[in-house]
Short mmCIF file of C-alpha atoms in Angstrom, two decimals:
data_model
loop_
_atom_site.label_atom_id
_atom_site.label_comp_id
_atom_site.label_asym_id
_atom_site.label_seq_id
_atom_site.Cartn_x
_atom_site.Cartn_y
_atom_site.Cartn_z
CA MET A 998 0.00 0.01 0.03
CA SER A 999 2.68 2.47 0.99
CA SER A 1000 4.71 1.87 -2.11
CA GLY A 1001 1.70 1.28 -4.29
CA SER A 1002 0.15 4.51 -3.34
CA ALA A 1003 3.38 6.37 -4.03
CA GLY A 1004 3.62 4.75 -7.45
CA ALA A 1005 0.06 5.40 -8.32
CA ASP A 1006 0.59 9.00 -7.39
CA VAL A 1007 2.89 9.99 -10.25
CA VAL A 1008 4.72 7.59 -12.55
CA GLU A 1009 7.04 9.54 -14.76
CA PRO A 1010 10.60 8.31 -15.10
CA ASN A 1011 13.04 11.09 -15.76
CA LEU A 1012 14.52 10.25 -19.14
CA THR A 1013 16.58 13.40 -19.49
CA SER A 1014 19.74 12.15 -17.82
CA LEU A 1015 19.46 8.86 -19.62
CA LEU A 1016 19.23 10.62 -22.95
CA ASP A 1017 22.11 12.86 -22.05
CA LEU A 1018 24.28 9.89 -21.35
CA VAL A 1019 23.27 8.12 -24.48
CA MET A 1020 24.11 11.16 -26.57
CA GLN A 1021 27.45 11.45 -24.81
CA LEU A 1022 28.31 7.86 -25.61
CA LEU A 1023 27.09 8.26 -29.16
CA MET A 1024 29.35 11.25 -29.66
CA PHE A 1025 32.29 9.45 -28.06
CA PHE A 1026 31.98 6.52 -30.39
CA ILE A 1027 31.53 8.75 -33.41
CA MET A 1028 34.77 10.46 -32.60
CA CYS A 1029 36.53 7.18 -31.94
CA VAL A 1030 35.45 5.96 -35.35
CA ASN A 1031 36.92 9.07 -36.88
CA PHE A 1032 40.23 8.43 -35.17
CA VAL A 1033 40.35 4.89 -36.42
CA SER A 1034 39.61 5.82 -39.98
CA ASN A 1035 42.49 8.23 -39.89
CA GLN A 1036 45.15 7.06 -42.25
CA ALA A 1037 47.93 8.10 -40.01
CA ALA A 1038 49.78 5.20 -38.46
CA ALA A 1039 50.35 5.49 -34.78
CA GLU A 1040 53.85 4.09 -34.78
CA ILE A 1041 55.34 6.95 -36.72
CA ALA A 1042 57.16 9.65 -34.78
CA LEU A 1043 57.23 12.57 -37.11
CA PRO A 1044 60.21 14.94 -37.14
CA ASP A 1045 59.73 18.35 -35.61
CA SER A 1046 59.51 21.49 -37.66
CA GLN A 1047 58.80 25.14 -37.01
CA ALA A 1048 58.32 26.55 -40.44
CA ALA A 1049 55.93 24.01 -41.81
CA ALA A 1050 52.69 25.16 -43.29
CA PRO A 1051 49.53 24.32 -41.35
CA LEU A 1052 47.28 21.74 -42.77
CA GLU A 1053 44.81 22.90 -45.37
CA ASP A 1054 41.27 21.71 -45.63
CA LYS A 1055 40.99 18.01 -45.55
CA ASN A 1056 41.84 16.61 -48.91
CA THR A 1057 39.25 14.10 -49.80
CA ASP A 1058 41.51 12.25 -52.10
CA ALA A 1059 44.73 11.81 -50.22
CA LEU A 1060 46.84 8.77 -49.76
CA PHE A 1061 48.91 8.55 -46.61
CA VAL A 1062 52.13 6.75 -46.91
CA ASN A 1063 53.68 5.91 -43.53
CA ILE A 1064 57.28 4.91 -43.56
CA ARG A 1065 59.46 3.65 -40.77
CA PRO A 1066 62.34 1.28 -40.17
CA PHE A 1067 61.60 -1.85 -38.28
CA ASN A 1068 63.24 -1.91 -34.89
CA SER A 1069 61.95 -4.46 -32.48
CA SER A 1070 63.45 -2.60 -29.49
CA ASP A 1071 61.89 0.74 -30.40
CA PRO A 1072 59.87 1.88 -27.41
CA ILE A 1073 57.27 3.39 -29.76
CA LEU A 1074 56.66 0.09 -31.46
CA ILE A 1075 56.63 -1.74 -28.16
CA GLY A 1076 54.44 0.80 -26.45
CA LYS A 1077 51.89 1.12 -29.19
CA TYR A 1078 51.47 -2.54 -29.56
CA SER A 1079 51.94 -3.81 -26.04
CA GLU A 1080 48.36 -4.94 -26.12
CA ASN A 1081 48.79 -6.49 -29.49
CA PRO A 1082 51.99 -8.53 -29.40
CA LYS A 1083 50.98 -10.47 -32.46
CA TYR A 1084 51.50 -7.43 -34.59
CA LEU A 1085 55.09 -7.13 -33.48
CA GLU A 1086 55.63 -10.82 -34.13
CA LYS A 1087 54.21 -10.46 -37.56
CA LEU A 1088 56.47 -7.52 -38.27
CA SER A 1089 59.59 -9.27 -37.06
CA GLU A 1090 58.76 -12.28 -39.22
CA LYS A 1091 58.34 -10.09 -42.23
CA PHE A 1092 61.12 -7.57 -41.89
CA GLN A 1093 64.77 -7.53 -40.95
CA PRO A 1094 65.84 -5.22 -38.19
CA GLY A 1095 66.43 -1.84 -39.72
CA GLN A 1096 64.50 -2.62 -42.86
CA VAL A 1097 62.06 0.05 -43.93
CA TYR A 1098 58.41 -0.83 -44.25
CA VAL A 1099 55.46 1.11 -45.54
CA ILE A 1100 52.08 1.28 -43.85
CA ILE A 1101 49.08 2.16 -45.89
CA ASN A 1102 45.71 2.33 -44.25
CA GLY A 1103 43.85 -0.88 -44.77
CA GLN A 1104 46.87 -2.78 -46.01
CA GLU A 1105 49.34 -5.07 -44.34
CA PRO A 1106 52.71 -3.51 -43.69
CA MET A 1107 54.76 -3.89 -46.81
CA SER A 1108 58.32 -3.57 -47.92
CA LEU A 1109 59.40 -0.89 -50.34
CA GLY A 1110 59.30 -3.27 -53.24
CA SER A 1111 55.77 -4.40 -52.60
CA PHE A 1112 54.78 -0.83 -52.03
CA ARG A 1113 55.99 -0.07 -55.57
CA ASN A 1114 53.85 -2.89 -56.94
CA TRP A 1115 50.87 -1.92 -54.87
CA LEU A 1116 51.06 1.64 -56.03
CA ARG A 1117 51.29 0.52 -59.64
CA ASP A 1118 48.14 -1.53 -59.22
CA GLN A 1119 46.51 1.41 -57.53
CA ARG A 1120 47.35 3.66 -60.41
CA SER A 1121 46.06 1.33 -63.08
CA ARG A 1122 42.89 0.91 -61.15
CA ALA A 1123 42.48 4.62 -60.81
CA ILE A 1124 43.09 5.11 -64.54
CA LEU A 1125 40.55 2.44 -65.32
CA GLU A 1126 37.99 4.19 -63.21
CA LYS A 1127 38.60 7.66 -64.54
CA GLY A 1128 39.34 6.63 -68.08
CA GLY A 1129 42.57 8.48 -68.64
CA ASP A 1130 45.47 7.24 -70.70
CA LYS A 1131 48.50 5.52 -69.37
CA ASP A 1132 50.63 8.55 -68.79
CA SER A 1133 47.98 10.81 -67.34
CA LYS A 1134 48.73 12.52 -64.05
CA LEU A 1135 46.74 11.63 -61.02
CA ASP A 1136 45.03 14.11 -58.71
CA THR A 1137 45.54 12.03 -55.63
CA ILE A 1138 47.71 13.79 -53.13
CA ILE A 1139 50.39 11.70 -51.55
CA ILE A 1140 51.14 12.54 -47.93
CA ILE A 1141 54.35 11.08 -46.72
CA ARG A 1142 54.66 10.47 -42.99
CA ALA A 1143 58.19 9.29 -42.39
CA HIS A 1144 59.49 8.24 -39.01
CA ARG A 1145 62.31 10.45 -37.88
CA GLU A 1146 64.80 7.61 -37.86
CA THR A 1147 64.21 6.67 -41.45
CA ASP A 1148 67.21 6.98 -43.75
CA TYR A 1149 66.97 9.70 -46.32
CA LYS A 1150 67.46 7.28 -49.15
CA ASP A 1151 64.41 5.27 -48.17
CA VAL A 1152 62.22 8.30 -47.96
CA TYR A 1153 63.53 9.44 -51.26
CA GLU A 1154 62.81 6.07 -52.76
CA VAL A 1155 59.19 6.36 -51.71
CA MET A 1156 58.98 9.83 -53.22
CA GLU A 1157 60.52 8.67 -56.40
CA THR A 1158 58.12 5.70 -56.61
CA CYS A 1159 55.21 8.02 -56.21
CA ARG A 1160 56.44 10.43 -58.84
CA ASN A 1161 57.22 7.62 -61.27
CA GLN A 1162 53.62 6.42 -60.90
CA GLY A 1163 52.32 9.77 -61.89
CA TYR A 1164 51.53 11.24 -58.46
CA ASN A 1165 52.88 14.69 -58.60
CA GLN A 1166 51.43 16.36 -55.54
CA LEU A 1167 53.41 15.34 -52.57
CA PHE A 1168 53.49 16.59 -49.04
CA VAL A 1169 55.68 15.69 -46.16
CA ARG A 1170 54.06 15.59 -42.76
CA VAL A 1171 55.96 16.98 -39.81
CA LEU A 1172 55.14 17.85 -36.25
CA LYS A 1173 54.68 21.57 -35.76
CA VAL A 1174 56.46 22.77 -32.62
CA MET B 1490 3.78 -0.63 19.75
CA ASN B 1491 0.90 1.21 18.13
CA LYS B 1492 -2.12 -0.46 16.74
CA ARG B 1493 -4.73 0.47 14.25
CA PHE B 1494 -8.25 0.82 15.38
CA LYS B 1495 -11.40 1.13 13.47
CA VAL B 1496 -13.75 3.36 15.37
CA SER B 1497 -17.38 3.98 14.67
CA CYS B 1498 -18.32 7.39 15.97
CA PHE B 1499 -21.42 9.44 16.32
CA ASP B 1500 -21.18 13.10 15.58
CA PRO B 1501 -23.57 14.96 17.78
CA LYS B 1502 -23.40 18.10 15.72
CA SER B 1503 -24.52 16.62 12.45
CA GLY B 1504 -26.33 13.69 13.92
CA SER B 1505 -24.57 11.21 11.63
CA THR B 1506 -22.25 8.29 12.20
CA ARG B 1507 -18.92 7.75 10.63
CA ASP B 1508 -16.05 5.25 10.68
CA LEU B 1509 -12.52 6.29 11.44
CA MET B 1510 -9.11 4.66 11.33
CA LEU B 1511 -6.94 5.60 14.25
CA VAL B 1512 -3.48 4.63 15.35
CA ALA B 1513 -2.97 4.52 19.07
CA SER B 1514 -1.25 2.53 21.69
CA ASP B 1515 -4.45 1.18 23.24
CA GLU B 1516 -8.17 1.60 23.31
CA ALA B 1517 -8.07 4.14 26.08
CA ALA B 1518 -5.98 6.41 23.94
CA VAL B 1519 -8.47 5.98 21.16
CA MET B 1520 -11.29 6.95 23.38
CA SER B 1521 -9.55 10.09 24.56
CA LEU B 1522 -8.80 11.06 20.99
CA VAL B 1523 -12.39 10.60 19.95
CA GLN B 1524 -13.60 12.56 22.95
CA GLN B 1525 -11.27 15.42 22.25
CA ALA B 1526 -12.69 15.55 18.77
CA GLY B 1527 -16.14 16.05 20.20
CA LEU B 1528 -17.41 12.69 18.96
CA LEU B 1529 -18.97 9.74 20.61
CA ALA B 1530 -17.37 6.45 20.09
CA MET B 1531 -19.85 3.66 19.38
CA SER B 1532 -17.53 0.76 18.76
CA ILE B 1533 -13.85 0.23 18.66
CA GLU B 1534 -12.32 -2.55 16.64
CA LEU B 1535 -8.69 -3.55 16.43
CA VAL B 1536 -7.57 -3.81 12.86
CA ASP B 1537 -4.55 -5.96 12.12
CA VAL B 1538 -2.64 -4.09 9.54
CA SER B 1539 0.48 -6.18 9.47
CA GLY B 1540 -1.30 -8.82 7.44
CA LYS B 1541 -2.27 -6.38 4.74
CA GLU B 1542 1.13 -4.88 4.56
CA GLY B 1543 2.87 -8.14 4.14
CA SER B 1544 4.91 -7.09 1.15
CA SER B 1545 6.82 -4.39 2.92
CA PRO B 1546 8.93 -5.45 5.91
CA PRO B 1547 8.38 -3.48 9.08
CA ALA B 1548 10.87 -0.72 9.28
CA GLU B 1549 12.31 0.64 12.42
CA SER B 1550 9.91 2.34 14.70
CA GLN B 1551 9.56 6.01 14.38
CA PRO B 1552 7.22 8.48 15.91
CA ILE B 1553 4.68 9.65 13.48
CA SER B 1554 1.84 11.93 13.86
CA ALA B 1555 -0.89 11.93 11.34
CA PRO B 1556 -2.11 15.15 10.01
CA ILE B 1557 -5.20 16.63 11.34
CA ALA B 1558 -8.28 17.82 9.76
CA VAL B 1559 -9.41 20.96 11.32
CA PRO B 1560 -13.08 21.78 11.26
CA GLN B 1561 -14.13 24.91 9.59
CA PRO B 1562 -17.44 26.39 10.50
CA SER B 1563 -17.98 28.02 7.14
CA ASN B 1564 -17.18 24.84 5.25
CA PRO B 1565 -19.35 24.78 2.16
CA ILE B 1566 -19.03 21.07 1.68
CA PRO B 1567 -22.01 19.32 3.16
CA VAL B 1568 -21.57 16.59 5.64
CA ALA B 1569 -23.48 14.01 3.76
CA PRO B 1570 -20.81 13.30 1.11
CA VAL B 1571 -18.31 13.05 3.84
CA VAL B 1572 -19.75 10.00 5.28
CA ALA B 1573 -19.69 7.94 2.18
CA PRO B 1574 -16.00 8.26 1.40
CA VAL B 1575 -15.05 7.64 4.96
CA ALA B 1576 -16.77 4.36 4.87
CA LYS B 1577 -14.67 3.49 1.89
CA VAL B 1578 -11.58 4.49 3.65
CA VAL B 1579 -11.98 1.93 6.30
CA THR B 1580 -12.36 -0.96 3.93
CA PRO B 1581 -9.43 -2.15 1.84
CA VAL B 1582 -6.64 0.28 2.03
CA ALA B 1583 -5.58 0.08 -1.61
CA LYS B 1584 -8.96 1.19 -2.79
CA VAL B 1585 -8.77 4.25 -0.73
CA SER B 1586 -5.91 5.72 -2.58
CA LYS B 1587 -7.68 5.15 -5.87
CA ALA B 1588 -11.00 6.36 -4.69
CA VAL B 1589 -9.54 9.41 -3.08
CA PRO B 1590 -6.69 10.82 -5.10
CA VAL B 1591 -4.23 12.97 -3.29
CA GLN B 1592 -4.41 15.77 -5.76
CA PRO B 1593 -6.68 17.97 -3.68
CA VAL B 1594 -3.76 18.53 -1.37
CA PRO B 1595 -1.99 21.21 -3.39
CA VAL B 1596 -5.14 23.22 -3.61
CA ALA B 1597 -4.03 25.11 -0.68
CA ILE B 1598 -6.10 27.62 1.04
CA PRO B 1599 -4.49 30.53 2.88
CA ALA B 1600 -3.78 29.03 6.20
CA PRO B 1601 -4.00 31.98 8.55
CA VAL B 1602 -7.41 33.02 7.28
CA ALA B 1603 -9.16 29.79 7.90
CA VAL B 1604 -7.66 28.59 11.10
CA PRO B 1605 -5.61 30.34 13.70
CA ALA B 1606 -2.43 28.40 13.81
CA PRO B 1607 -2.04 28.08 17.55
CA SER B 1608 -5.37 26.46 18.03
CA ALA B 1609 -5.28 24.20 15.05
CA ALA B 1610 -1.66 23.21 14.99
CA PRO B 1611 -0.92 21.19 18.11
CA VAL B 1612 -1.40 17.97 16.32
CA SER B 1613 0.91 15.62 17.98
CA LYS B 1614 0.35 16.62 21.52
CA ALA B 1615 -3.31 16.96 21.92
CA VAL B 1616 -6.09 17.52 19.54
CA PRO B 1617 -7.76 20.80 20.36
CA VAL B 1618 -11.39 20.72 20.97
CA GLN B 1619 -12.92 22.86 18.39
CA PRO B 1620 -16.18 24.63 18.85
CA ALA B 1621 -17.69 23.30 15.65
CA PRO B 1622 -16.03 19.99 15.13
CA VAL B 1623 -17.31 18.58 11.94
CA ALA B 1624 -14.00 17.02 11.10
CA VAL B 1625 -12.07 14.27 12.65
CA PRO B 1626 -8.76 15.01 14.26
CA VAL B 1627 -6.63 12.00 13.72
CA ALA B 1628 -3.44 12.59 15.50
CA VAL B 1629 -1.39 9.96 17.17
CA LYS B 1630 2.14 10.30 18.28
CA GLY B 1631 4.25 7.46 19.35
CA PRO B 1632 6.45 4.69 18.01
CA THR B 1633 4.96 2.60 15.29
CA THR B 1634 6.15 0.42 12.46
CA ALA B 1635 6.73 2.35 9.32
CA PRO B 1636 4.31 0.68 6.95
CA VAL B 1637 1.49 0.91 9.44
CA SER B 1638 2.06 4.53 10.11
CA LYS B 1639 2.30 5.34 6.49
CA ALA B 1640 -0.85 3.53 5.74
CA THR B 1641 -2.59 5.36 8.46
CA SER B 1642 -1.46 8.73 7.36
CA ARG B 1643 -2.43 8.02 3.83
CA THR B 1644 -5.81 6.68 4.59
CA SER B 1645 -6.65 9.34 7.02
CA LEU B 1646 -5.33 12.09 4.85
CA PRO B 1647 -7.49 11.45 1.80
CA ALA B 1648 -10.45 10.93 3.99
CA LYS B 1649 -10.02 14.31 5.48
CA VAL B 1650 -9.23 15.82 2.18
CA GLN B 1651 -12.48 14.69 0.81
CA ALA B 1652 -14.34 15.57 3.89
CA ILE B 1653 -13.01 19.06 4.27
CA PRO B 1654 -10.52 19.81 1.61
CA PRO B 1655 -9.57 23.34 2.55
CA ALA B 1656 -9.20 22.77 6.16
CA SER B 1657 -7.12 19.65 5.90
CA THR B 1658 -4.60 21.23 3.62
CA LEU B 1659 -4.56 24.11 5.83
CA THR B 1660 -3.56 22.26 8.88
CA LEU B 1661 -0.96 20.35 7.01
CA GLY B 1662 0.79 23.48 5.89
CA ALA B 1663 0.26 25.46 9.01
CA PRO B 1664 3.26 26.22 11.17
CA GLY B 1665 2.35 23.89 13.90
CA ASP B 1666 3.59 21.40 16.29
CA PHE B 1667 4.35 18.67 13.83
CA SER B 1668 6.94 16.20 14.77
CA PRO B 1669 9.99 16.50 12.60
CA GLU B 1670 9.23 13.23 10.81
CA THR B 1671 5.88 14.36 9.61
CA ALA B 1672 6.67 17.82 8.43
CA PRO B 1673 9.09 16.94 5.63
CA VAL B 1674 6.64 14.47 4.21
CA SER B 1675 3.93 16.98 3.80
CA ARG B 1676 6.24 19.61 2.46
CA LYS B 1677 7.68 17.20 -0.01
CA ARG B 1678 4.31 16.36 -1.33
CA ARG B 1679 3.48 19.96 -1.76
CA ARG B 1680 6.65 20.86 -3.49
CA HIS B 1681 6.33 17.99 -5.84
CA ASN B 1682 2.88 18.94 -6.79
CA GLU B 1683 3.87 22.54 -7.28
CA ASN B 1684 6.49 21.42 -9.79
CA THR B 1685 3.95 19.43 -11.71
CA PHE B 1686 1.50 22.22 -11.71
CA PRO B 1687 3.41 25.44 -11.18
CA PRO B 1688 1.14 27.92 -9.51
CA GLU B 1689 0.14 30.83 -11.55
CA GLY B 1690 2.64 33.69 -11.47
CA GLU B 1691 5.45 31.51 -10.27
CA VAL B 1692 8.27 30.99 -12.73
CA VAL B 1693 10.26 27.87 -12.21
CA ILE B 1694 13.46 27.68 -14.21
CA ASN B 1695 14.73 24.16 -14.66
CA VAL B 1696 18.48 24.48 -14.99
CA VAL B 1697 19.23 20.81 -15.19
CA PRO B 1698 19.00 20.49 -18.98
CA MET B 1699 21.00 23.65 -19.39
CA LEU B 1700 23.74 22.28 -17.20
CA ASP B 1701 23.64 19.01 -19.09
CA MET B 1702 24.03 20.78 -22.32
CA THR B 1703 26.81 22.96 -21.00
CA PHE B 1704 28.81 20.01 -19.88
CA GLN B 1705 28.20 18.35 -23.19
CA LEU B 1706 29.59 21.34 -25.03
CA LEU B 1707 32.49 21.61 -22.62
CA PHE B 1708 33.39 17.96 -23.21
CA PHE B 1709 33.05 18.45 -26.94
CA PHE B 1710 35.41 21.44 -27.03
CA ILE B 1711 37.94 19.73 -24.78
CA ILE B 1712 37.99 16.76 -27.08
CA THR B 1713 38.23 18.74 -30.24
CA PHE B 1714 40.80 21.12 -28.87
CA GLN B 1715 44.19 20.53 -30.39
CA SER B 1716 47.02 21.87 -28.32
CA PRO B 1717 49.32 24.14 -30.25
CA SER B 1718 52.23 21.78 -29.73
CA GLY B 1719 52.24 18.57 -31.58
CA VAL B 1720 49.93 19.46 -34.39
CA GLU B 1721 50.79 17.91 -37.66
CA ALA B 1722 51.78 20.27 -40.37
CA GLN B 1723 53.07 19.65 -43.80
CA ILE B 1724 55.74 20.75 -46.15
CA PRO B 1725 54.89 20.76 -49.80
CA LEU B 1726 57.66 19.30 -51.79
CA THR B 1727 58.80 19.20 -55.27
CA LEU B 1728 60.53 16.27 -56.84
CA PRO B 1729 63.06 16.25 -59.58
CA PRO B 1730 61.56 15.36 -62.93
CA PRO B 1731 62.03 11.81 -64.14
CA GLU B 1732 65.40 10.77 -65.35
CA GLY B 1733 65.10 11.88 -68.94
CA GLN B 1734 64.17 15.44 -68.12
CA GLN B 1735 66.76 15.77 -65.44
CA GLU B 1736 69.49 16.03 -68.01
CA ALA B 1737 67.72 18.97 -69.58
CA SER B 1738 67.46 20.78 -66.31
CA LYS B 1739 71.13 20.13 -65.73
CA ASP B 1740 71.92 21.72 -69.02
CA LYS B 1741 69.81 24.63 -68.04
CA LYS B 1742 71.59 24.87 -64.76
CA GLU B 1743 74.90 25.17 -66.51
CA ASN B 1744 73.63 27.93 -68.67
CA THR B 1745 71.96 29.83 -65.87
CA ASP B 1746 73.10 33.31 -65.44
CA LYS B 1747 73.91 34.21 -61.88
CA ASP B 1748 71.66 37.27 -61.98
CA ILE B 1749 68.56 35.28 -62.73
CA ILE B 1750 66.51 34.84 -59.63
CA PRO B 1751 66.33 31.15 -58.81
CA THR B 1752 63.15 29.29 -59.46
CA ILE B 1753 62.56 25.78 -58.39
CA ASP B 1754 65.45 24.91 -60.61
CA SER B 1755 67.41 27.20 -58.52
CA ASP B 1756 71.08 27.01 -58.24
CA VAL B 1757 70.98 27.01 -54.56
CA THR B 1758 71.65 23.53 -53.40
CA VAL B 1759 71.97 22.42 -49.79
CA GLU B 1760 73.73 19.18 -49.30
CA ILE B 1761 73.78 17.33 -46.03
CA LYS B 1762 76.79 15.13 -45.49
CA SER B 1763 76.70 12.16 -43.23
CA LEU B 1764 78.82 12.24 -40.13
CA ASN B 1765 80.09 8.78 -41.04
CA ASN B 1766 80.52 7.82 -37.48
CA PRO B 1767 79.35 4.30 -36.72
CA GLN B 1768 78.68 5.37 -33.17
CA TYR B 1769 76.08 7.88 -34.35
CA PRO B 1770 74.38 6.38 -37.33
CA GLY B 1771 72.36 8.79 -39.41
CA GLU B 1772 73.75 11.95 -37.87
CA MET B 1773 74.63 14.77 -40.18
CA GLY B 1774 78.13 16.09 -40.36
CA GLU B 1775 78.72 19.19 -42.48
CA VAL B 1776 76.27 21.05 -44.60
CA GLU B 1777 77.34 22.44 -47.88
CA VAL B 1778 75.57 25.23 -49.60
CA SER B 1779 76.41 25.74 -53.23
CA GLY B 1780 74.98 27.97 -55.84
CA LEU B 1781 75.41 31.66 -55.48
CA ALA B 1782 78.41 31.10 -53.30
CA LYS B 1783 79.75 27.90 -51.98
CA GLU B 1784 79.83 27.63 -48.25
CA VAL B 1785 80.51 24.68 -45.99
CA PHE B 1786 79.20 24.63 -42.42
CA ARG B 1787 80.86 22.17 -40.15
CA PRO B 1788 80.69 21.89 -36.39
CA THR B 1789 83.57 23.22 -34.36
CA PRO B 1790 85.75 20.28 -33.37
CA GLY B 1791 85.39 19.32 -29.78
CA LYS B 1792 81.74 20.20 -29.41
CA SER B 1793 79.23 17.57 -28.55
CA LEU B 1794 76.99 16.17 -31.23
CA ASP B 1795 73.94 18.20 -30.30
CA GLU B 1796 75.82 21.45 -29.80
CA GLY B 1797 77.64 20.98 -33.09
CA ARG B 1798 74.41 20.36 -34.92
CA ALA B 1799 72.80 23.40 -33.34
CA GLU B 1800 75.75 25.48 -34.33
CA VAL B 1801 75.70 24.27 -37.93
CA LEU B 1802 71.98 24.84 -38.21
CA GLY B 1803 72.28 28.30 -36.75
CA ARG B 1804 75.01 29.38 -39.13
CA LEU B 1805 73.21 27.80 -42.00
CA GLY B 1806 70.07 29.73 -41.11
CA ASP B 1807 71.94 33.02 -40.95
CA ALA B 1808 73.57 32.41 -44.26
CA MET B 1809 70.29 31.45 -45.90
CA LYS B 1810 68.58 34.50 -44.55
CA GLN B 1811 71.37 36.69 -45.84
CA MET B 1812 71.06 34.99 -49.18
CA ALA B 1813 67.32 35.50 -49.19
CA GLN B 1814 67.81 39.20 -48.49
CA ASP B 1815 70.29 39.48 -51.35
CA LEU B 1816 67.91 37.79 -53.70
CA LYS B 1817 65.04 40.09 -52.70
CA LYS B 1818 62.30 37.60 -53.47
CA ASP B 1819 59.60 36.19 -51.32
CA ASN B 1820 59.08 32.71 -52.58
CA LEU B 1821 62.50 31.18 -52.90
CA SER B 1822 63.33 27.60 -53.55
CA LEU B 1823 66.27 25.36 -53.32
CA ARG B 1824 67.39 21.83 -53.90
CA LEU B 1825 68.00 19.67 -50.90
CA LYS B 1826 70.28 16.74 -51.10
CA ALA B 1827 71.47 14.43 -48.45
CA ASP B 1828 73.68 11.44 -48.04
CA PRO B 1829 71.74 8.21 -48.18
CA GLY B 1830 72.19 7.30 -44.53
CA VAL B 1831 71.21 10.65 -43.02
CA LYS B 1832 68.23 10.44 -40.72
CA TRP B 1833 64.97 11.92 -41.93
CA GLU B 1834 64.80 14.01 -38.84
CA ARG B 1835 68.03 15.81 -39.72
CA VAL B 1836 66.88 16.33 -43.30
CA ILE B 1837 63.73 17.96 -42.04
CA GLN B 1838 65.70 20.09 -39.62
CA VAL B 1839 67.77 21.48 -42.44
CA ALA B 1840 64.70 21.94 -44.61
CA ASP B 1841 63.05 23.75 -41.73
CA THR B 1842 65.98 26.08 -41.35
CA CYS B 1843 65.77 26.88 -45.01
CA ARG B 1844 62.06 27.41 -44.88
CA GLN B 1845 62.51 29.84 -42.02
CA ALA B 1846 64.86 31.77 -44.25
CA LYS B 1847 62.05 32.20 -46.81
CA PHE B 1848 63.23 29.35 -49.00
CA LEU B 1849 59.79 27.80 -49.11
CA GLY B 1850 60.05 25.58 -52.16
CA ILE B 1851 62.19 22.59 -51.37
CA ARG B 1852 63.00 19.99 -53.92
CA PHE B 1853 64.48 16.80 -52.66
CA GLU B 1854 67.26 15.53 -54.83
CA LYS B 1855 68.48 12.04 -55.30
CA PRO B 1856 70.75 11.12 -52.45
CA GLY B 1857 74.38 11.67 -53.18
CA GLY B 1858 76.99 8.99 -52.91
CA SER B 1859 78.66 8.64 -49.64
#
């Protein structure tokens, strides 16, 4: 009776706080998804720069090329993948210590040679879609994110590969300090 | 231990009978209560409430005084309808709450006008004997189990409310002698009902949604805020043309007049040499600037690696700035070349130094042989 009477009095659950929380969670997950779909690989420590230009509006058609040498004792690699030791194992099976590998979003880490092949396939597919001829230039912007320990020759090789495949707009990502 | 009593009373004023539910310690107390109310008790019956309240466990005893209904001489409500609901009250308790909704409670009537507080208020101590007692003072103070007392207050309250709505509300709200346990209950009920139906002229601002929204926005801006340090930026770069055309540009370079302001095929070339020290792989040694004037920057011997590099970069920056001033052009460009084994970080440092000196276009050249 006591509880029944109180319930019969007014039954209106307050949904406001519940909705607030739901919206909060929704927003959180939306932002998380955005981070995941970012093409930037987490294991790249970019070099610092003061005079670099700030990023322009997001290029819809950009290809991020992440480059870094494999080093199984690198704290960045260990730290980023401490929860995912299989990734490190896979890397060490695939690459020699010091060997440079390329990370493209949605692709397995690849060596420079397989990157060249992959980019060629990518180009021919893009040309098929757009219907240009073999030598036509591509609008896709290549954004190179090279780890600071990478040798110059390896970065240059990636640049050269991109240029040879007809990608002429290249940017180098740095960390603005 | 208080008990519930069902009392059949005769009201000499109206000449009618009515049933009441009272909570008291024993029958004598019930009798005195009824007498104080100016009624005549016809029969007293002990009602066992614990059986009906089986679902809720008995809580700790607490003194409770039920609200009083104070008679009002000028009460427009006739007595006849009073009797019928009261009879209902005594029967099953659950029905009472349905039959008599609590909503009349908020319909408050100015307390001081109807009843002088001192005479009406002393609820818990003794029920005042009113000159025209139409209503039933139901006031019991003493330890009782929680469910029982609640039931009592609820049943008696609606009963009174129906019987004499204005007066009952009155007494509830009047500044009286309520025991501390009772007062908050009645106030809470009133406040709640005021929120549901805000009285006319009273503006209630609900700030909770606003606060929620504010925190939401705050959170959003914190998340989207990017600290000035550590933001990614980019350097647009130019690459040498493919092999075949490179020869042509070299020819052009040989023919370039010194007075011509450099374009991207500028004569200014910055070359980073490797330190060639196995202890420090990838470190840069000297930096050579060729073009307008050939200059080589190398660290002073004896300095540490970091100091030497800072020195080289500083001198390189000064020289490049001087060169930029001499050239009197805003958008300068140069070729940047490095030994194959130089770290990318060092290459970017040199490129950064050049960019700070207004050499914005940087074309990376094929690494030189080391």
